Amino acid sequence: MDRKKFIHSLTAVTALSTLPSGKVFSFSNVDEFSSEKISVIKPNKLKEGDRIALVAPGSYISETELQDSVKNLSDLGFQVTFSERLTLQNGYFSGTDQQRADDLMDMFEREDVDAIMCVRGGYGCARILPLLDYSIIKKHPKILIGYSDVTALLYGIFRKTGLITFHGPVATSTFNDFSVDNFKSVLMDKSPNKKILNANPSSDENIYGVRTLVKGIANGRLVGGNLSIMVSLIGTKYDVDYANKIIFIEEIDEEPYRIDRMLTQLIQADKFKNASGVMMGIFSKCEPKEKDASFSKSFSLMEVLTDRFSGMKIPVIYGMSFGHVKDKFTIPFGALAELDTNEQTFTLLESAVK
C-alpha cells in the first residue's frame, strides 16, 4: 500500500474513533452463544492449601524451571503435584502428543487435584486437542490456567465442554504483586462485578500506554488469547464463535506486517463481524526489527492496529495488562464481562468460579 494513502486513511478512521464522549457503541445479548449453544460450566474456586497439578502440554521444561514453578506456587500457599511425564523431552515437545494428552487427562481425573496450571506455553498444545476426552473433562471440571500457546487448550476445552478456563500466568511466570492479586481475585473470590485495574499504563514493556481506538461500552463473554493461535484455529472444530463476545488478544515477537496479516485473516473470516468489542493486551517485541532491510519503510505496530481496527463499529482498546509481560491479568475465557473503552476499564460481571 502507498504510505501516503495509508496515512490519509488512517487519519480519517482515527477521526471516526474519537467521537464525542456522549456517542458510544453499546452491546448486550451477553447470554447468547449464537450457533454454538454452549452451556457454561464454572470450576470450583481455589482455596489456600489446595493442590495444583503442573502439566507441560507444549514445550519441555528444564529441571531448574520445574523447581522455580514449585516454589512459585508453594510460596502462594498451595500444594504442588506433577507426574514423571512433566520432564520428558521429545524434540521441542514435552513428551509425545499422546503422553502430553494423557498427563493432562490424568490431572482432570485425579480426585486429589484441585486445579491445573501449565508450566509454560511453547508450541504443541493444538496437536493434543484431538486426543483429549472432553466427556471426562466435563465430568471433572477444574481450573485450567496458562497463556500463549495454551490458548489452543482454552479454545478447544471451552468449545467442546463449555468449561470456563483461564488466560493467566504459567507456573514459570513472574509472580509479582500485581499478577498475584489478579490471580487470587479471579480464582479464589466468588464476588461478581470485579473491576480489573490496569497496571502502569506506560512502561518499557508497553511503550504506547493504553490507547482507545474506538470508544464505547461492550458486554459479552470473553474469548481470545494469543493472536497466532487464534488464527491457526480458524476452520477447525476447536474454533469458537465470536458473535456477541469480547475478544481479547495478545502477541509477542511478530513484525508489524505479520500482525497485519493475521488481523486481516480474522477480518476476512468475519470473526469481528458480530463481535461486541476487542480488548488488546500488550504486543511484546512487535515493532520493526532494525536488522530487517525494510526496517525504515515499515509501519509501526500502532499504525497497523489503528488501520485495522479504528474503522470498526465496536469498542476497541490496546494496552491492557496481559500477554508476555510481567504484570498479568487472569482472564476467564467464557465469563461475562464489560469493556468500557471510554474509561479504559474492564469489569467481570460474574464470578468465573463457584
Tab-separated table of C-alpha atoms in Angstrom:
chain	number	residue	atom	x	y	z
A	1	MET	CA	0.000	0.000	0.000
A	2	ASP	CA	1.166	3.532	-0.754
A	3	ARG	CA	2.263	5.051	2.581
A	4	LYS	CA	0.698	8.460	1.924
A	5	LYS	CA	-2.659	6.877	1.115
A	6	PHE	CA	-2.348	4.694	4.181
A	7	ILE	CA	-1.678	7.638	6.494
A	8	HIS	CA	-4.540	9.604	4.910
A	9	SER	CA	-6.979	6.762	5.514
A	10	LEU	CA	-5.508	6.213	8.975
A	11	THR	CA	-6.168	9.849	9.885
A	12	ALA	CA	-9.731	9.594	8.622
A	13	VAL	CA	-10.578	6.488	10.614
A	14	THR	CA	-8.864	7.886	13.691
A	15	ALA	CA	-11.193	10.852	13.497
A	16	LEU	CA	-14.126	8.440	13.438
A	17	SER	CA	-12.803	6.638	16.514
A	18	THR	CA	-12.554	9.782	18.608
A	19	LEU	CA	-16.221	10.660	18.587
A	20	PRO	CA	-17.587	12.945	21.312
A	21	SER	CA	-17.822	11.108	24.612
A	22	GLY	CA	-21.616	11.197	24.513
A	23	LYS	CA	-21.762	8.960	21.456
A	24	VAL	CA	-20.748	5.403	22.220
A	25	PHE	CA	-21.350	1.938	20.901
A	26	SER	CA	-23.049	-0.351	23.421
A	27	PHE	CA	-23.680	-4.067	23.030
A	28	SER	CA	-25.569	-6.549	25.142
A	29	ASN	CA	-27.030	-10.031	24.384
A	30	VAL	CA	-24.453	-11.292	26.856
A	31	ASP	CA	-26.033	-14.703	27.366
A	32	GLU	CA	-26.274	-15.681	23.716
A	33	PHE	CA	-23.849	-18.040	22.031
A	34	SER	CA	-25.196	-17.749	18.526
A	35	SER	CA	-24.919	-21.115	16.753
A	36	GLU	CA	-22.744	-22.666	19.469
A	37	LYS	CA	-25.438	-23.061	22.150
A	38	ILE	CA	-22.806	-23.794	24.791
A	39	SER	CA	-23.863	-24.275	28.408
A	40	VAL	CA	-21.190	-22.649	30.516
A	41	ILE	CA	-19.602	-24.665	33.352
A	42	LYS	CA	-17.743	-22.974	36.198
A	43	PRO	CA	-14.943	-24.781	38.054
A	44	ASN	CA	-14.643	-24.757	41.837
A	45	LYS	CA	-12.739	-21.827	43.286
A	46	LEU	CA	-9.204	-22.221	44.609
A	47	LYS	CA	-8.539	-22.202	48.348
A	48	GLU	CA	-5.284	-21.848	50.235
A	49	GLY	CA	-3.799	-25.303	50.696
A	50	ASP	CA	-5.389	-26.708	47.526
A	51	ARG	CA	-3.320	-28.976	45.320
A	52	ILE	CA	-2.332	-27.602	41.898
A	53	ALA	CA	-1.071	-30.028	39.263
A	54	LEU	CA	1.653	-28.932	36.847
A	55	VAL	CA	1.467	-30.014	33.203
A	56	ALA	CA	3.556	-29.286	30.113
A	57	PRO	CA	1.163	-29.622	27.156
A	58	GLY	CA	3.547	-27.948	24.706
A	59	SER	CA	7.279	-27.366	25.020
A	60	TYR	CA	9.506	-29.105	27.540
A	61	ILE	CA	10.931	-27.529	30.671
A	62	SER	CA	14.262	-27.791	32.453
A	63	GLU	CA	14.788	-29.090	35.981
A	64	THR	CA	15.518	-25.507	37.087
A	65	GLU	CA	12.219	-24.292	35.608
A	66	LEU	CA	10.417	-27.099	37.397
A	67	GLN	CA	11.923	-26.146	40.760
A	68	ASP	CA	11.065	-22.476	40.138
A	69	SER	CA	7.478	-23.485	39.339
A	70	VAL	CA	7.086	-25.498	42.526
A	71	LYS	CA	8.490	-22.641	44.598
A	72	ASN	CA	6.232	-20.048	42.944
A	73	LEU	CA	3.071	-21.941	43.868
A	74	SER	CA	4.284	-23.153	47.252
A	75	ASP	CA	5.020	-19.556	48.214
A	76	LEU	CA	1.378	-18.738	47.443
A	77	GLY	CA	0.209	-21.383	49.910
A	78	PHE	CA	-0.650	-24.200	47.509
A	79	GLN	CA	0.419	-27.816	47.391
A	80	VAL	CA	2.034	-28.851	44.104
A	81	THR	CA	1.960	-32.169	42.295
A	82	PHE	CA	3.161	-33.459	38.931
A	83	SER	CA	3.839	-36.748	37.189
A	84	GLU	CA	7.035	-38.203	35.797
A	85	ARG	CA	5.835	-37.132	32.329
A	86	LEU	CA	6.399	-33.473	33.167
A	87	THR	CA	10.141	-33.518	32.443
A	88	LEU	CA	10.048	-35.705	29.325
A	89	GLN	CA	11.597	-34.326	26.142
A	90	ASN	CA	10.677	-35.233	22.592
A	91	GLY	CA	12.331	-32.813	20.178
A	92	TYR	CA	10.848	-29.432	21.039
A	93	PHE	CA	7.909	-31.068	22.840
A	94	SER	CA	7.486	-32.317	26.377
A	95	GLY	CA	6.916	-35.966	25.541
A	96	THR	CA	4.906	-37.311	22.633
A	97	ASP	CA	1.471	-35.949	21.765
A	98	GLN	CA	-0.134	-38.947	23.482
A	99	GLN	CA	1.986	-38.577	26.617
A	100	ARG	CA	1.140	-34.889	26.928
A	101	ALA	CA	-2.561	-35.556	26.376
A	102	ASP	CA	-2.563	-38.436	28.860
A	103	ASP	CA	-0.870	-36.307	31.508
A	104	LEU	CA	-3.485	-33.570	31.172
A	105	MET	CA	-6.346	-36.084	31.249
A	106	ASP	CA	-4.930	-37.807	34.333
A	107	MET	CA	-4.870	-34.487	36.185
A	108	PHE	CA	-8.503	-33.803	35.303
A	109	GLU	CA	-9.471	-37.257	36.605
A	110	ARG	CA	-7.393	-37.263	39.797
A	111	GLU	CA	-9.604	-36.627	42.821
A	112	ASP	CA	-6.708	-35.130	44.804
A	113	VAL	CA	-6.060	-32.402	42.206
A	114	ASP	CA	-7.971	-29.150	42.632
A	115	ALA	CA	-6.601	-27.120	39.689
A	116	ILE	CA	-4.222	-27.478	36.757
A	117	MET	CA	-1.530	-24.998	35.733
A	118	CYS	CA	0.640	-25.185	32.641
A	119	VAL	CA	4.325	-24.730	33.434
A	120	ARG	CA	4.900	-22.898	30.147
A	121	GLY	CA	3.481	-22.421	26.675
A	122	GLY	CA	5.589	-23.191	23.656
A	123	TYR	CA	4.321	-24.928	20.548
A	124	GLY	CA	2.406	-28.180	20.827
A	125	CYS	CA	-0.911	-27.607	22.599
A	126	ALA	CA	-3.021	-27.666	19.425
A	127	ARG	CA	-1.596	-31.084	18.490
A	128	ILE	CA	-3.168	-32.772	21.512
A	129	LEU	CA	-6.685	-31.374	21.058
A	130	PRO	CA	-7.939	-34.460	19.134
A	131	LEU	CA	-6.504	-36.743	21.855
A	132	LEU	CA	-8.397	-35.255	24.811
A	133	ASP	CA	-11.512	-36.902	26.253
A	134	TYR	CA	-13.856	-33.949	26.576
A	135	SER	CA	-16.583	-36.011	28.258
A	136	ILE	CA	-14.194	-36.683	31.153
A	137	ILE	CA	-13.209	-33.001	31.347
A	138	LYS	CA	-16.896	-32.088	31.501
A	139	LYS	CA	-17.473	-34.577	34.337
A	140	HIS	CA	-14.443	-33.324	36.281
A	141	PRO	CA	-14.394	-29.544	35.728
A	142	LYS	CA	-11.331	-27.857	37.198
A	143	ILE	CA	-9.456	-24.612	36.853
A	144	LEU	CA	-7.013	-24.773	33.925
A	145	ILE	CA	-4.718	-21.783	33.523
A	146	GLY	CA	-1.970	-20.679	31.121
A	147	TYR	CA	-1.372	-18.327	28.203
A	148	SER	CA	0.478	-18.053	24.878
A	149	ASP	CA	0.253	-21.428	23.083
A	150	VAL	CA	-2.070	-22.660	25.855
A	151	THR	CA	-4.678	-20.572	24.004
A	152	ALA	CA	-5.356	-23.704	21.929
A	153	LEU	CA	-6.443	-25.618	25.036
A	154	LEU	CA	-8.638	-22.749	26.219
A	155	TYR	CA	-10.397	-22.719	22.845
A	156	GLY	CA	-10.772	-26.474	22.480
A	157	ILE	CA	-11.981	-27.149	26.009
A	158	PHE	CA	-14.476	-24.286	26.021
A	159	ARG	CA	-15.763	-25.223	22.560
A	160	LYS	CA	-16.231	-28.890	23.463
A	161	THR	CA	-17.386	-28.612	27.087
A	162	GLY	CA	-18.353	-25.036	27.992
A	163	LEU	CA	-15.854	-25.086	30.880
A	164	ILE	CA	-14.543	-21.639	31.803
A	165	THR	CA	-10.747	-21.737	31.593
A	166	PHE	CA	-8.219	-19.034	32.399
A	167	HIS	CA	-5.752	-16.995	30.374
A	168	GLY	CA	-3.187	-16.092	33.005
A	169	PRO	CA	0.233	-16.890	34.429
A	170	VAL	CA	2.041	-20.138	33.771
A	171	ALA	CA	3.998	-21.667	36.625
A	172	THR	CA	7.289	-20.169	35.388
A	173	SER	CA	5.841	-16.636	35.170
A	174	THR	CA	6.882	-13.704	37.319
A	175	PHE	CA	4.536	-13.780	40.302
A	176	ASN	CA	4.743	-10.127	41.309
A	177	ASP	CA	2.140	-8.370	43.465
A	178	PHE	CA	0.013	-7.237	40.507
A	179	SER	CA	-0.194	-10.710	38.935
A	180	VAL	CA	-0.763	-12.447	42.275
A	181	ASP	CA	-3.535	-10.030	43.282
A	182	ASN	CA	-5.323	-10.614	39.972
A	183	PHE	CA	-4.790	-14.386	40.192
A	184	LYS	CA	-6.308	-14.558	43.667
A	185	SER	CA	-9.139	-12.145	42.911
A	186	VAL	CA	-10.380	-14.159	39.927
A	187	LEU	CA	-9.665	-17.716	41.088
A	188	MET	CA	-10.222	-17.511	44.863
A	189	ASP	CA	-13.027	-14.954	45.261
A	190	LYS	CA	-16.576	-15.611	44.024
A	191	SER	CA	-17.694	-11.987	44.231
A	192	PRO	CA	-19.239	-10.642	40.974
A	193	ASN	CA	-18.682	-7.243	39.370
A	194	LYS	CA	-14.925	-7.100	39.797
A	195	LYS	CA	-13.318	-4.110	38.146
A	196	ILE	CA	-9.894	-5.262	36.957
A	197	LEU	CA	-7.476	-2.361	37.362
A	198	ASN	CA	-4.772	-1.942	34.761
A	199	ALA	CA	-1.088	-1.883	35.652
A	200	ASN	CA	1.238	1.031	34.913
A	201	PRO	CA	-0.200	2.294	31.598
A	202	SER	CA	3.238	3.123	30.197
A	203	SER	CA	6.402	1.109	30.737
A	204	ASP	CA	9.321	-0.420	28.867
A	205	GLU	CA	7.024	-3.347	28.074
A	206	ASN	CA	4.162	-1.106	26.954
A	207	ILE	CA	5.583	1.828	25.003
A	208	TYR	CA	2.164	3.032	23.795
A	209	GLY	CA	0.354	3.051	27.110
A	210	VAL	CA	-3.383	2.399	26.972
A	211	ARG	CA	-4.926	3.533	23.669
A	212	THR	CA	-8.636	3.722	22.895
A	213	LEU	CA	-9.043	3.062	19.175
A	214	VAL	CA	-12.851	3.074	19.162
A	215	LYS	CA	-14.904	4.485	22.024
A	216	GLY	CA	-17.796	2.572	23.512
A	217	ILE	CA	-19.072	0.039	26.008
A	218	ALA	CA	-19.258	-3.661	25.185
A	219	ASN	CA	-20.815	-6.537	27.114
A	220	GLY	CA	-20.194	-10.170	26.277
A	221	ARG	CA	-18.417	-13.375	27.096
A	222	LEU	CA	-14.630	-13.307	26.882
A	223	VAL	CA	-12.845	-15.332	24.205
A	224	GLY	CA	-9.366	-14.972	22.765
A	225	GLY	CA	-5.703	-15.293	23.644
A	226	ASN	CA	-2.577	-15.389	21.522
A	227	LEU	CA	-3.173	-13.983	18.041
A	228	SER	CA	-1.105	-16.587	16.169
A	229	ILE	CA	-3.002	-19.436	17.829
A	230	MET	CA	-6.381	-17.768	17.295
A	231	VAL	CA	-5.677	-17.540	13.571
A	232	SER	CA	-4.388	-21.123	13.400
A	233	LEU	CA	-7.717	-22.451	14.743
A	234	ILE	CA	-9.894	-20.842	12.060
A	235	GLY	CA	-11.675	-23.584	10.139
A	236	THR	CA	-11.080	-26.242	12.802
A	237	LYS	CA	-13.680	-27.836	15.056
A	238	TYR	CA	-11.962	-26.222	18.049
A	239	ASP	CA	-12.611	-22.634	16.986
A	240	VAL	CA	-15.268	-20.612	18.818
A	241	ASP	CA	-17.987	-18.272	17.632
A	242	TYR	CA	-17.057	-14.615	18.219
A	243	ALA	CA	-20.635	-13.314	17.949
A	244	ASN	CA	-21.592	-11.175	20.959
A	245	LYS	CA	-18.161	-11.792	22.514
A	246	ILE	CA	-15.435	-9.522	23.840
A	247	ILE	CA	-12.325	-10.692	22.007
A	248	PHE	CA	-9.053	-10.368	23.927
A	249	ILE	CA	-5.775	-10.590	22.012
A	250	GLU	CA	-2.046	-10.653	22.802
A	251	GLU	CA	1.107	-11.419	20.817
A	252	ILE	CA	4.901	-11.481	21.039
A	253	ASP	CA	7.860	-11.153	18.689
A	254	GLU	CA	5.984	-10.658	15.421
A	255	GLU	CA	6.817	-7.989	12.834
A	256	PRO	CA	4.051	-5.423	12.149
A	257	TYR	CA	3.378	-6.922	8.711
A	258	ARG	CA	2.763	-10.305	10.344
A	259	ILE	CA	0.356	-8.716	12.806
A	260	ASP	CA	-1.334	-7.058	9.826
A	261	ARG	CA	-1.594	-10.387	8.006
A	262	MET	CA	-3.112	-12.228	10.966
A	263	LEU	CA	-5.616	-9.483	11.769
A	264	THR	CA	-6.560	-9.303	8.099
A	265	GLN	CA	-7.271	-13.029	8.126
A	266	LEU	CA	-9.559	-12.625	11.140
A	267	ILE	CA	-11.306	-9.706	9.449
A	268	GLN	CA	-11.779	-11.527	6.148
A	269	ALA	CA	-13.039	-14.597	8.014
A	270	ASP	CA	-15.754	-12.313	9.501
A	271	LYS	CA	-14.549	-13.049	13.018
A	272	PHE	CA	-15.158	-9.460	14.146
A	273	LYS	CA	-18.399	-9.015	12.199
A	274	ASN	CA	-20.795	-9.659	15.099
A	275	ALA	CA	-18.369	-9.298	17.997
A	276	SER	CA	-19.149	-6.963	20.889
A	277	GLY	CA	-15.690	-5.486	21.375
A	278	VAL	CA	-11.934	-6.013	21.206
A	279	MET	CA	-9.558	-5.788	24.148
A	280	MET	CA	-5.892	-5.998	23.218
A	281	GLY	CA	-3.155	-6.639	25.718
A	282	ILE	CA	0.466	-5.722	25.154
A	283	PHE	CA	2.060	-6.913	21.910
A	284	SER	CA	5.612	-7.503	23.151
A	285	LYS	CA	8.579	-7.009	20.813
A	286	CYS	CA	6.323	-6.422	17.812
A	287	GLU	CA	7.990	-3.328	16.389
A	288	PRO	CA	10.034	-3.498	13.139
A	289	LYS	CA	13.420	-5.129	13.623
A	290	GLU	CA	16.351	-2.900	12.689
A	291	LYS	CA	18.226	-5.802	11.127
A	292	ASP	CA	15.448	-6.117	8.543
A	293	ALA	CA	16.389	-4.483	5.236
A	294	SER	CA	12.905	-2.958	5.012
A	295	PHE	CA	13.022	-1.540	8.570
A	296	SER	CA	12.922	2.110	7.500
A	297	LYS	CA	9.837	1.526	5.328
A	298	SER	CA	7.803	-0.483	7.807
A	299	PHE	CA	4.667	0.722	9.545
A	300	SER	CA	4.822	0.732	13.316
A	301	LEU	CA	2.720	-1.677	15.355
A	302	MET	CA	0.323	1.096	16.348
A	303	GLU	CA	-0.101	2.250	12.749
A	304	VAL	CA	-1.137	-1.283	11.813
A	305	LEU	CA	-3.536	-1.653	14.754
A	306	THR	CA	-5.104	1.730	14.063
A	307	ASP	CA	-5.535	0.928	10.375
A	308	ARG	CA	-7.090	-2.481	11.035
A	309	PHE	CA	-9.354	-1.579	13.959
A	310	SER	CA	-10.342	2.064	14.208
A	311	GLY	CA	-12.879	1.895	11.388
A	312	MET	CA	-14.841	-0.810	13.208
A	313	LYS	CA	-18.153	0.000	14.847
A	314	ILE	CA	-17.346	-1.845	18.071
A	315	PRO	CA	-15.290	-0.655	21.067
A	316	VAL	CA	-11.570	-1.371	20.675
A	317	ILE	CA	-8.711	-0.761	23.107
A	318	TYR	CA	-4.979	-1.524	23.214
A	319	GLY	CA	-2.539	-1.810	26.125
A	320	MET	CA	-4.396	-3.716	28.822
A	321	SER	CA	-2.264	-5.745	31.250
A	322	PHE	CA	-1.982	-9.196	29.741
A	323	GLY	CA	0.310	-11.009	27.352
A	324	HIS	CA	4.021	-11.772	27.515
A	325	VAL	CA	4.567	-9.178	30.238
A	326	LYS	CA	5.293	-9.228	33.972
A	327	ASP	CA	2.022	-7.615	35.093
A	328	LYS	CA	-0.720	-10.068	34.101
A	329	PHE	CA	-4.482	-10.136	34.340
A	330	THR	CA	-6.074	-13.516	34.914
A	331	ILE	CA	-8.820	-13.530	32.269
A	332	PRO	CA	-11.628	-16.117	32.482
A	333	PHE	CA	-12.249	-17.486	28.995
A	334	GLY	CA	-16.045	-17.749	28.645
A	335	ALA	CA	-17.106	-15.488	31.530
A	336	LEU	CA	-19.323	-12.422	31.188
A	337	ALA	CA	-17.548	-9.074	31.209
A	338	GLU	CA	-17.915	-5.409	30.337
A	339	LEU	CA	-15.316	-3.428	28.422
A	340	ASP	CA	-15.554	0.366	28.676
A	341	THR	CA	-13.063	1.934	26.279
A	342	ASN	CA	-14.178	5.439	27.249
A	343	GLU	CA	-12.989	4.947	30.823
A	344	GLN	CA	-10.445	2.286	29.774
A	345	THR	CA	-11.813	-0.207	32.282
A	346	PHE	CA	-12.542	-3.916	32.259
A	347	THR	CA	-15.079	-5.483	34.634
A	348	LEU	CA	-16.024	-9.123	35.256
A	349	LEU	CA	-19.826	-9.153	35.530
A	350	GLU	CA	-19.950	-12.591	37.137
A	351	SER	CA	-17.740	-14.843	39.167
A	352	ALA	CA	-15.826	-17.268	36.960
A	353	VAL	CA	-15.677	-19.883	39.735
A	354	LYS	CA	-18.233	-21.440	42.054
